[in-house]
Amino acid sequence: MLYTPGPTAVPPEIREAMARQQPNSAVQAEFTELYERLCANLTTVYDTAHDVVVPGGEGILGLEAAIASLVAPGDRVLCISNGIYGDGFADFVENYDGEPTLVSAAYNEGYDLEAIEAALAEADAHSEPFVAATLVHCETPTGTLNDLGPVLDLLDAYDVLSIVDAVSSLGGTPVPTDRIDICLGASQKCFSAPPGLTTAAISDRAWTAMEAREPTSLYTNLLPWYDISDGFPYTHLDANVAGLEVAVSRLLEEGMESVYDRHERAAERCRERGEELGLELYPDESRSSPTVTAFYMPGEAKTIQQRLEADYDIVLATSLGEYADDILRVGHMGTNAEIEKLEQVMDAIGAVLD
Ligand SMILES: *Cc1c(COP(=O)(O)O)cnc(C)c1O
């Protein structure tokens, strides 16, 4: 039983759709229609009036592409962080010769609004504005869901474009996409499809900003996805597109309210069971994500994870970086956001702890 916070278990309907012979993405209109249906259906998941595009490439492609498409050499970018993915955006900015200003908070705290406002005000005062700011909705390695609203208010006030990594929240909990200039998702988290596709909802002003600059890359440039009437920028990952189309249709059939509710209930039950087992949450409960729960167990996470796999055939994840052996993560996302499966996982954690 694969119960990690991505890549997630893939239901048979999605695997079957991917196993079929696919139409040729460069030649057959049938494929373009499938792609366009996928993008249109994704606007419902994103709950947005913005364009949605789906380039071929694992979720990291989207993060890098957002930076590559908006940041010219020398451009300043405000990287707002309280986790590993938040910090990582600053590296992408450097890779594309931009100048990141990293404003970080502790990994178990919310964003530092005062420091963010101070950085924006200082940039304004010196007439060296930020071209964009980066944020992460759900910091998967620490199970933290960030409240984006107050930061987006500040970015609006200073007229700074927003790039949000919503890879592990999109499709599991509401994302305020219409307030975001580039909002990124990926196939292998709450969609329960395999890794391979990035999703991006892009505002008109973000497209305009992309058009105004010289592209510095090909594969990581989002602009060619704006209009695919003359074809895709490169051969599309046809089987992945077919699989994600089924995954998104399944979400729409269930209805997004019900999907979000299912994630909330699974998360709540996970925390309840954790408390009964004497486990400590890593983030404050108010910031704990509906898609992934991070339990803090310093120096024990890997041992427990290995025992769960060896004795119960249940695969969970630990964390990354300095918390690699300190956090055990239960990925109740996508089709795994179900009470019955969750109880089974928590029963096994209890047995291993005993
Ligand atoms: C999974 C994930 C990504 C995509 O990267 P992976 O290589 O699949 O880990 C990006 N951002 C976040 C927050 C993620 O959880």
GROMACS .gro file of C-alpha atoms and ligand atoms in nm:
model
  369
    1MET     CA    1   0.000   0.000   0.000
    2LEU     CA    2   0.165   0.316  -0.128
    3TYR     CA    3   0.070   0.598   0.109
    4THR     CA    4   0.336   0.859   0.039
    5PRO     CA    5   0.276   1.231  -0.027
    6GLY     CA    6   0.363   1.181  -0.394
    7PRO     CA    7   0.418   1.000  -0.611
    8THR     CA    8   0.091   0.843  -0.502
    9ALA     CA    9  -0.076   0.510  -0.579
   10VAL     CA   10  -0.230   0.518  -0.929
   11PRO     CA   11  -0.582   0.372  -0.967
   12PRO     CA   12  -0.639   0.108  -1.240
   13GLU     CA   13  -0.862   0.335  -1.456
   14ILE     CA   14  -0.572   0.577  -1.496
   15ARG     CA   15  -0.319   0.303  -1.567
   16GLU     CA   16  -0.550   0.149  -1.827
   17ALA     CA   17  -0.594   0.483  -2.007
   18MET     CA   18  -0.217   0.514  -2.024
   19ALA     CA   19  -0.164   0.163  -2.155
   20ARG     CA   20  -0.369   0.220  -2.470
   21GLN     CA   21  -0.216   0.314  -2.805
   22GLN     CA   22  -0.220   0.696  -2.808
   23PRO     CA   23  -0.289   0.923  -3.105
   24ASN     CA   24   0.015   1.104  -3.250
   25SER     CA   25   0.034   1.440  -3.071
   26ALA     CA   26   0.194   1.616  -3.368
   27VAL     CA   27  -0.036   1.479  -3.635
   28GLN     CA   28  -0.379   1.392  -3.499
   29ALA     CA   29  -0.642   1.647  -3.394
   30GLU     CA   30  -0.780   1.382  -3.162
   31PHE     CA   31  -0.482   1.437  -2.933
   32THR     CA   32  -0.513   1.816  -2.936
   33GLU     CA   33  -0.880   1.779  -2.842
   34LEU     CA   34  -0.788   1.553  -2.550
   35TYR     CA   35  -0.525   1.805  -2.435
   36GLU     CA   36  -0.768   2.095  -2.461
   37ARG     CA   37  -1.035   1.904  -2.269
   38LEU     CA   38  -0.778   1.837  -1.997
   39CYS     CA   39  -0.683   2.207  -1.974
   40ALA     CA   40  -1.049   2.315  -1.967
   41ASN     CA   41  -1.132   2.062  -1.693
   42LEU     CA   42  -0.831   2.177  -1.494
   43THR     CA   43  -0.970   2.532  -1.478
   44THR     CA   44  -1.247   2.383  -1.261
   45VAL     CA   45  -0.996   2.218  -1.027
   46TYR     CA   46  -0.798   2.543  -1.013
   47ASP     CA   47  -1.130   2.733  -0.986
   48THR     CA   48  -0.990   2.998  -1.217
   49ALA     CA   49  -1.060   3.219  -1.517
   50HIS     CA   50  -0.687   3.209  -1.603
   51ASP     CA   51  -0.545   2.994  -1.884
   52VAL     CA   52  -0.425   2.650  -1.781
   53VAL     CA   53  -0.143   2.479  -1.971
   54VAL     CA   54   0.009   2.135  -1.920
   55PRO     CA   55   0.370   2.101  -2.035
   56GLY     CA   56   0.542   1.762  -2.041
   57GLY     CA   57   0.780   1.721  -1.749
   58GLU     CA   58   0.776   1.630  -1.381
   59GLY     CA   59   0.655   1.893  -1.130
   60ILE     CA   60   0.999   2.047  -1.083
   61LEU     CA   61   0.983   2.155  -1.448
   62GLY     CA   62   0.700   2.395  -1.360
   63LEU     CA   63   0.893   2.560  -1.078
   64GLU     CA   64   1.198   2.608  -1.297
   65ALA     CA   65   0.990   2.715  -1.599
   66ALA     CA   66   0.806   2.985  -1.403
   67ILE     CA   67   1.142   3.139  -1.311
   68ALA     CA   68   1.293   3.087  -1.657
   69SER     CA   69   0.990   3.249  -1.822
   70LEU     CA   70   0.962   3.559  -1.602
   71VAL     CA   71   1.312   3.635  -1.475
   72ALA     CA   72   1.574   3.805  -1.693
   73PRO     CA   73   1.940   3.831  -1.586
   74GLY     CA   74   1.971   4.087  -1.306
   75ASP     CA   75   1.600   4.081  -1.215
   76ARG     CA   76   1.519   4.080  -0.845
   77VAL     CA   77   1.291   3.807  -0.707
   78LEU     CA   78   1.148   3.788  -0.356
   79CYS     CA   79   1.162   3.425  -0.241
   80ILE     CA   80   0.929   3.376   0.054
   81SER     CA   81   1.000   3.060   0.247
   82ASN     CA   82   0.930   2.844   0.548
   83GLY     CA   83   1.049   2.518   0.401
   84ILE     CA   84   1.268   2.324   0.161
   85TYR     CA   85   1.073   2.405  -0.157
   86GLY     CA   86   1.047   2.773  -0.060
   87ASP     CA   87   1.425   2.791  -0.017
   88GLY     CA   88   1.476   2.601  -0.344
   89PHE     CA   89   1.314   2.877  -0.551
   90ALA     CA   90   1.612   3.102  -0.470
   91ASP     CA   91   1.843   2.847  -0.636
   92PHE     CA   92   1.636   2.850  -0.956
   93VAL     CA   93   1.653   3.232  -0.960
   94GLU     CA   94   2.033   3.215  -0.933
   95ASN     CA   95   2.050   2.952  -1.208
   96TYR     CA   96   1.882   3.201  -1.444
   97ASP     CA   97   2.108   3.488  -1.328
   98GLY     CA   98   1.834   3.663  -1.133
   99GLU     CA   99   1.892   3.811  -0.788
  100PRO     CA  100   1.695   3.637  -0.515
  101THR     CA  101   1.613   3.793  -0.180
  102LEU     CA  102   1.523   3.508   0.052
  103VAL     CA  103   1.287   3.592   0.339
  104SER     CA  104   1.260   3.278   0.548
  105ALA     CA  105   1.072   3.181   0.859
  106ALA     CA  106   1.132   2.870   1.071
  107TYR     CA  107   1.001   2.551   0.905
  108ASN     CA  108   0.736   2.504   1.175
  109GLU     CA  109   0.611   2.863   1.162
  110GLY     CA  110   0.398   3.069   0.924
  111TYR     CA  111   0.539   3.325   0.679
  112ASP     CA  112   0.710   3.629   0.834
  113LEU     CA  113   0.473   3.903   0.713
  114GLU     CA  114   0.670   4.186   0.874
  115ALA     CA  115   0.993   4.085   0.706
  116ILE     CA  116   0.811   4.039   0.373
  117GLU     CA  117   0.659   4.387   0.392
  118ALA     CA  118   0.995   4.536   0.494
  119ALA     CA  119   1.166   4.376   0.191
  120LEU     CA  120   0.893   4.505  -0.043
  121ALA     CA  121   0.906   4.855   0.106
  122GLU     CA  122   1.286   4.868   0.082
  123ALA     CA  123   1.285   4.757  -0.281
  124ASP     CA  124   1.025   5.025  -0.354
  125ALA     CA  125   1.219   5.297  -0.171
  126HIS     CA  126   1.536   5.219  -0.369
  127SER     CA  127   1.348   5.187  -0.700
  128GLU     CA  128   1.478   4.832  -0.739
  129PRO     CA  129   1.144   4.653  -0.751
  130PHE     CA  130   1.097   4.277  -0.748
  131VAL     CA  131   0.971   4.141  -1.080
  132ALA     CA  132   0.814   3.846  -0.900
  133ALA     CA  133   0.774   3.674  -0.565
  134THR     CA  134   0.771   3.298  -0.505
  135LEU     CA  135   0.563   3.112  -0.247
  136VAL     CA  136   0.478   2.752  -0.164
  137HIS     CA  137   0.119   2.662  -0.074
  138CYS     CA  138   0.190   2.324   0.086
  139GLU     CA  139   0.545   2.256   0.208
  140THR     CA  140   0.518   1.881   0.161
  141PRO     CA  141   0.838   1.780   0.349
  142THR     CA  142   0.701   1.935   0.671
  143GLY     CA  143   0.325   1.894   0.611
  144THR     CA  144   0.259   2.267   0.634
  145LEU     CA  145  -0.017   2.452   0.448
  146ASN     CA  146   0.058   2.822   0.415
  147ASP     CA  147  -0.207   3.092   0.434
  148LEU     CA  148  -0.138   3.276   0.108
  149GLY     CA  149  -0.399   3.555   0.140
  150PRO     CA  150  -0.207   3.806   0.355
  151VAL     CA  151   0.109   3.773   0.140
  152LEU     CA  152  -0.091   3.805  -0.185
  153ASP     CA  153  -0.245   4.127  -0.041
  154LEU     CA  154   0.105   4.268   0.010
  155LEU     CA  155   0.219   4.162  -0.338
  156ASP     CA  156  -0.089   4.332  -0.486
  157ALA     CA  157  -0.015   4.652  -0.295
  158TYR     CA  158   0.341   4.657  -0.437
  159ASP     CA  159   0.237   4.532  -0.781
  160VAL     CA  160   0.465   4.225  -0.778
  161LEU     CA  161   0.384   3.911  -0.982
  162SER     CA  162   0.323   3.598  -0.775
  163ILE     CA  163   0.451   3.246  -0.850
  164VAL     CA  164   0.300   2.977  -0.629
  165ASP     CA  165   0.405   2.614  -0.597
  166ALA     CA  166   0.071   2.442  -0.528
  167VAL     CA  167   0.202   2.100  -0.637
  168SER     CA  168   0.090   1.910  -0.327
  169SER     CA  169  -0.226   2.110  -0.251
  170LEU     CA  170  -0.394   2.148  -0.592
  171GLY     CA  171  -0.680   1.900  -0.621
  172GLY     CA  172  -0.679   1.833  -0.245
  173THR     CA  173  -0.768   2.170  -0.097
  174PRO     CA  174  -0.883   2.503  -0.249
  175VAL     CA  175  -0.609   2.720  -0.402
  176PRO     CA  176  -0.673   3.097  -0.459
  177THR     CA  177  -0.561   3.072  -0.823
  178ASP     CA  178  -0.731   3.388  -0.952
  179ARG     CA  179  -0.507   3.590  -0.721
  180ILE     CA  180  -0.189   3.416  -0.845
  181ASP     CA  181   0.005   3.494  -1.165
  182ILE     CA  182   0.160   3.151  -1.215
  183CYS     CA  183   0.009   2.872  -1.008
  184LEU     CA  184   0.186   2.536  -1.041
  185GLY     CA  185   0.064   2.182  -0.997
  186ALA     CA  186   0.181   1.833  -1.096
  187SER     CA  187   0.026   1.502  -1.190
  188GLN     CA  188   0.170   1.284  -0.913
  189LYS     CA  189   0.024   1.437  -0.598
  190CYS     CA  190  -0.349   1.492  -0.538
  191PHE     CA  191  -0.441   1.378  -0.891
  192SER     CA  192  -0.312   1.026  -0.820
  193ALA     CA  193  -0.159   1.005  -1.169
  194PRO     CA  194   0.206   0.913  -1.225
  195PRO     CA  195   0.482   1.178  -1.236
  196GLY     CA  196   0.539   1.332  -1.579
  197LEU     CA  197   0.324   1.642  -1.618
  198THR     CA  198   0.332   1.995  -1.484
  199THR     CA  199   0.016   2.207  -1.471
  200ALA     CA  200   0.027   2.587  -1.472
  201ALA     CA  201  -0.254   2.845  -1.443
  202ILE     CA  202  -0.124   3.170  -1.589
  203SER     CA  203  -0.270   3.522  -1.562
  204ASP     CA  204  -0.291   3.766  -1.854
  205ARG     CA  205  -0.034   3.996  -1.697
  206ALA     CA  206   0.208   3.704  -1.656
  207TRP     CA  207   0.173   3.619  -2.028
  208THR     CA  208   0.231   3.987  -2.110
  209ALA     CA  209   0.544   3.995  -1.892
  210MET     CA  210   0.674   3.681  -2.068
  211GLU     CA  211   0.613   3.832  -2.411
  212ALA     CA  212   0.808   4.144  -2.315
  213ARG     CA  213   1.137   3.963  -2.259
  214GLU     CA  214   1.391   3.763  -2.457
  215PRO     CA  215   1.355   3.391  -2.389
  216THR     CA  216   1.667   3.238  -2.229
  217SER     CA  217   1.558   2.876  -2.264
  218LEU     CA  218   1.352   2.644  -2.479
  219TYR     CA  219   1.227   2.349  -2.274
  220THR     CA  220   1.165   2.564  -1.966
  221ASN     CA  221   0.992   2.846  -2.154
  222LEU     CA  222   0.617   2.857  -2.083
  223LEU     CA  223   0.534   3.112  -2.355
  224PRO     CA  224   0.511   2.863  -2.648
  225TRP     CA  225   0.225   2.695  -2.457
  226TYR     CA  226   0.012   3.011  -2.481
  227ASP     CA  227  -0.112   2.921  -2.827
  228ILE     CA  228  -0.079   2.564  -2.949
  229SER     CA  229  -0.296   2.606  -3.260
  230ASP     CA  230   0.017   2.552  -3.473
  231GLY     CA  231   0.129   2.257  -3.266
  232PHE     CA  232   0.300   2.178  -2.936
  233PRO     CA  233   0.652   2.312  -2.865
  234TYR     CA  234   0.774   1.949  -2.862
  235THR     CA  235   0.624   1.601  -2.881
  236HIS     CA  236   0.385   1.574  -2.592
  237LEU     CA  237   0.389   1.295  -2.332
  238ASP     CA  238   0.079   1.138  -2.479
  239ALA     CA  239   0.022   0.857  -2.230
  240ASN     CA  240   0.067   1.092  -1.936
  241VAL     CA  241  -0.185   1.336  -2.086
  242ALA     CA  242  -0.435   1.051  -2.135
  243GLY     CA  243  -0.387   0.939  -1.773
  244LEU     CA  244  -0.420   1.286  -1.624
  245GLU     CA  245  -0.732   1.351  -1.832
  246VAL     CA  246  -0.898   1.051  -1.668
  247ALA     CA  247  -0.774   1.157  -1.323
  248VAL     CA  248  -0.917   1.508  -1.359
  249SER     CA  249  -1.248   1.380  -1.501
  250ARG     CA  250  -1.283   1.159  -1.195
  251LEU     CA  251  -1.236   1.460  -0.967
  252LEU     CA  252  -1.501   1.658  -1.157
  253GLU     CA  253  -1.743   1.364  -1.142
  254GLU     CA  254  -1.703   1.350  -0.766
  255GLY     CA  255  -1.728   1.729  -0.736
  256MET     CA  256  -1.454   1.946  -0.586
  257GLU     CA  257  -1.649   2.018  -0.265
  258SER     CA  258  -1.669   1.649  -0.194
  259VAL     CA  259  -1.303   1.598  -0.285
  260TYR     CA  260  -1.192   1.872  -0.042
  261ASP     CA  261  -1.420   1.739   0.226
  262ARG     CA  262  -1.274   1.389   0.187
  263HIS     CA  263  -0.922   1.530   0.233
  264GLU     CA  264  -1.026   1.731   0.542
  265ARG     CA  265  -1.183   1.427   0.704
  266ALA     CA  266  -0.883   1.205   0.634
  267ALA     CA  267  -0.644   1.469   0.770
  268GLU     CA  268  -0.853   1.522   1.082
  269ARG     CA  269  -0.875   1.151   1.151
  270CYS     CA  270  -0.501   1.114   1.094
  271ARG     CA  271  -0.423   1.378   1.356
  272GLU     CA  272  -0.678   1.228   1.595
  273ARG     CA  273  -0.525   0.882   1.565
  274GLY     CA  274  -0.176   1.031   1.594
  275GLU     CA  275  -0.271   1.203   1.916
  276GLU     CA  276  -0.409   0.876   2.056
  277LEU     CA  277  -0.074   0.714   1.975
  278GLY     CA  278   0.110   0.994   2.155
  279LEU     CA  279   0.259   1.131   1.833
  280GLU     CA  280   0.354   1.495   1.795
  281LEU     CA  281   0.257   1.700   1.490
  282TYR     CA  282   0.549   1.887   1.332
  283PRO     CA  283   0.358   2.202   1.229
  284ASP     CA  284   0.106   2.373   1.451
  285GLU     CA  285  -0.231   2.198   1.404
  286SER     CA  286  -0.377   2.515   1.245
  287ARG     CA  287  -0.113   2.493   0.970
  288SER     CA  288  -0.125   2.117   0.917
  289SER     CA  289  -0.209   2.037   0.553
  290PRO     CA  290  -0.529   1.850   0.452
  291THR     CA  291  -0.312   1.651   0.207
  292VAL     CA  292  -0.019   1.532   0.420
  293THR     CA  293   0.045   1.490   0.792
  294ALA     CA  294   0.398   1.524   0.932
  295PHE     CA  295   0.464   1.357   1.267
  296TYR     CA  296   0.774   1.469   1.456
  297MET     CA  297   0.978   1.173   1.585
  298PRO     CA  298   1.343   1.281   1.606
  299GLY     CA  299   1.589   1.007   1.510
  300GLU     CA  300   1.318   0.741   1.468
  301ALA     CA  301   1.133   0.818   1.147
  302LYS     CA  302   1.342   0.598   0.918
  303THR     CA  303   1.329   0.296   1.149
  304ILE     CA  304   0.951   0.319   1.177
  305GLN     CA  305   0.914   0.369   0.803
  306GLN     CA  306   1.127   0.060   0.733
  307ARG     CA  307   0.934  -0.154   0.982
  308LEU     CA  308   0.602  -0.045   0.830
  309GLU     CA  309   0.717  -0.157   0.487
  310ALA     CA  310   0.883  -0.481   0.600
  311ASP     CA  311   0.609  -0.600   0.837
  312TYR     CA  312   0.290  -0.444   0.698
  313ASP     CA  313   0.367  -0.369   0.331
  314ILE     CA  314   0.271  -0.005   0.388
  315VAL     CA  315   0.498   0.258   0.237
  316LEU     CA  316   0.517   0.599   0.404
  317ALA     CA  317   0.779   0.871   0.355
  318THR     CA  318   1.017   1.036   0.597
  319SER     CA  319   1.126   1.394   0.529
  320LEU     CA  320   1.408   1.557   0.333
  321GLY     CA  321   1.725   1.743   0.425
  322GLU     CA  322   1.798   1.801   0.791
  323TYR     CA  323   1.468   1.642   0.898
  324ALA     CA  324   1.520   1.325   0.693
  325ASP     CA  325   1.515   1.103   1.004
  326ASP     CA  326   1.294   1.323   1.222
  327ILE     CA  327   0.962   1.338   1.042
  328LEU     CA  328   0.731   1.058   0.931
  329ARG     CA  329   0.481   1.163   0.664
  330VAL     CA  330   0.140   1.016   0.598
  331GLY     CA  331   0.025   1.107   0.247
  332HIS     CA  332  -0.356   1.112   0.265
  333MET     CA  333  -0.388   1.274  -0.076
  334GLY     CA  334  -0.574   1.191  -0.395
  335THR     CA  335  -0.746   0.852  -0.390
  336ASN     CA  336  -0.564   0.780  -0.062
  337ALA     CA  337  -0.770   1.047   0.115
  338GLU     CA  338  -1.009   0.784   0.246
  339ILE     CA  339  -1.087   0.700   0.607
  340GLU     CA  340  -1.075   0.322   0.563
  341LYS     CA  341  -0.726   0.325   0.413
  342LEU     CA  342  -0.611   0.579   0.667
  343GLU     CA  343  -0.731   0.367   0.962
  344GLN     CA  344  -0.534   0.074   0.821
  345VAL     CA  345  -0.218   0.288   0.802
  346MET     CA  346  -0.263   0.425   1.154
  347ASP     CA  347  -0.334   0.076   1.293
  348ALA     CA  348  -0.002  -0.038   1.145
  349ILE     CA  349   0.187   0.264   1.286
  350GLY     CA  350   0.037   0.180   1.627
  351ALA     CA  351   0.147  -0.182   1.600
  352VAL     CA  352   0.502  -0.084   1.500
  353LEU     CA  353   0.522   0.164   1.790
  354ASP     CA  354   0.410  -0.112   2.031
  355LIG     C1  355   0.638   1.699  -0.515
  355LIG     C2  356   0.661   1.842  -0.510
  355LIG     C3  357   0.718   1.909  -0.618
  355LIG     C4  358   0.764   1.835  -0.740
  355LIG     O1  359   0.888   1.781  -0.714
  355LIG     P1  360   0.926   1.628  -0.690
  355LIG     O2  361   1.051   1.609  -0.762
  355LIG     O3  362   0.815   1.544  -0.736
  355LIG     O4  363   0.945   1.616  -0.541
  355LIG     C5  364   0.730   2.046  -0.609
  355LIG     N1  365   0.688   2.114  -0.501
  355LIG     C6  366   0.633   2.054  -0.395
  355LIG     C7  367   0.587   2.134  -0.278
  355LIG     C8  368   0.616   1.915  -0.397
  355LIG     O5  369   0.560   1.853  -0.293
   0.00000   0.00000   0.00000
